[in-house]
C-alpha angles and dihedrals in degrees: 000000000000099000090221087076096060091057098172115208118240081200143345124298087225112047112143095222127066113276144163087284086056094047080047114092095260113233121181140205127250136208128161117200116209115240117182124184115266099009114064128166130255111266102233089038078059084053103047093041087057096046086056089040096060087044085054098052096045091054100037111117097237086055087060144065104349091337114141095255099040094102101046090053089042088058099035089058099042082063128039114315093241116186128183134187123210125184121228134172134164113003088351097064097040085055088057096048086055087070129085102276151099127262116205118188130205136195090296104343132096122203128173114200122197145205101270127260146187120275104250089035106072116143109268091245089060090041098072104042116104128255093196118074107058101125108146129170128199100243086204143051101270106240121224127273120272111241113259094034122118115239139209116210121209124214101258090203093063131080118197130160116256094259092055090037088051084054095059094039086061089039080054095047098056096046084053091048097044091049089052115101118234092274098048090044086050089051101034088051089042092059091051098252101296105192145146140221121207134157109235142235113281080220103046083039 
């Protein structure tokens, strides 16, 4: 095992007091989830598509030893692990897909995930899509998780709009990820990152 796949955490990415990851150039990570007119995704298929998008990229072979994009993840996650969604369709969306990057699909949503980048030092075709935006809905009832596979729960007390929730879905997958011995990353990896994303329960919250 690569050991830049098993980044540990000195401490956590969101401590709410300055530590090393804040003293440390912050990068973030960028995905951009393709809403057309008049065919959006399902919000929690968005969610769960992000949250697959960021595993890829970590894991992607160009993301580890001397790959291209080694040195960009290694300083992203030395600082915060800073993740924004922007939403493309049209002409908007194909320049994006003309970027270095990885496009992982769902069952009806499209996100593109990037290398990542500073904060002030986004390519200027990411630049100008839009954050806000992102309101999905789930046209129909979300049906409950299959046994076996790993779950993010979602705060039940927030409210945040998709993009932010893909955000956290992908904050909640690398955790994940970063917590996994060697074997259930192999496996996890192996079956191509089956999770799911569901907003709990006030009561079991």
């Amino acid at each position: 095992m690569n050991d830049d796949r098993t980044t540990p955490a000195p401490d956590s990415p969101f401590r709410p007091d300055p530590g090393d990851r804040d003293a440390a150039p912050q990068f973030v990570l960028p995905l951009v989830v393709r809403l057309e007119r008049g065919s959006p995704p399902a919000r929690t298929d968005a969610l769960e598509t992000a949250a697959r998008a960021v595993l890829v990229m970590l894991t992607d072979e160009r993301s580890v030893g001397d790959g291209e994009w080694a040195r960009a993840i290694r300083d992203w996650q030395d600082a915060r692990i800073r993740k924004v969604v922007r939403r493309a369709r049209g002409a908007e969306w194909r320049r994006a897909e003309a970027l270095p990057g990885i496009t992982v699909t769902g069952k009806s949503a499209e996100v593109r995930v990037f290398p990542p980048v500073p904060l002030d030092g986004w390519p200027k075709d990411l630049a100008r899509l839009q954050v806000s935006g992102t309101d999905l809905d789930d046209p129909d009832p979300v049906p409950p998780t299959d046994p076996g596979v790993p779950t993010l729960w979602m705060n039940p007390e927030l409210e945040m709009s998709a993009g932010k929730a893909m955000a956290q879905a992908g904050h909640g997958a690398q955790l994940a990820w970063w917590e996994l011995p060697d074997a259930a990353r192999e496996a996890w990896h192996a079956a191509g990152f089956p999770l799911a994303v569901r907003t709990a329960d006030p009561a079991d919250w």
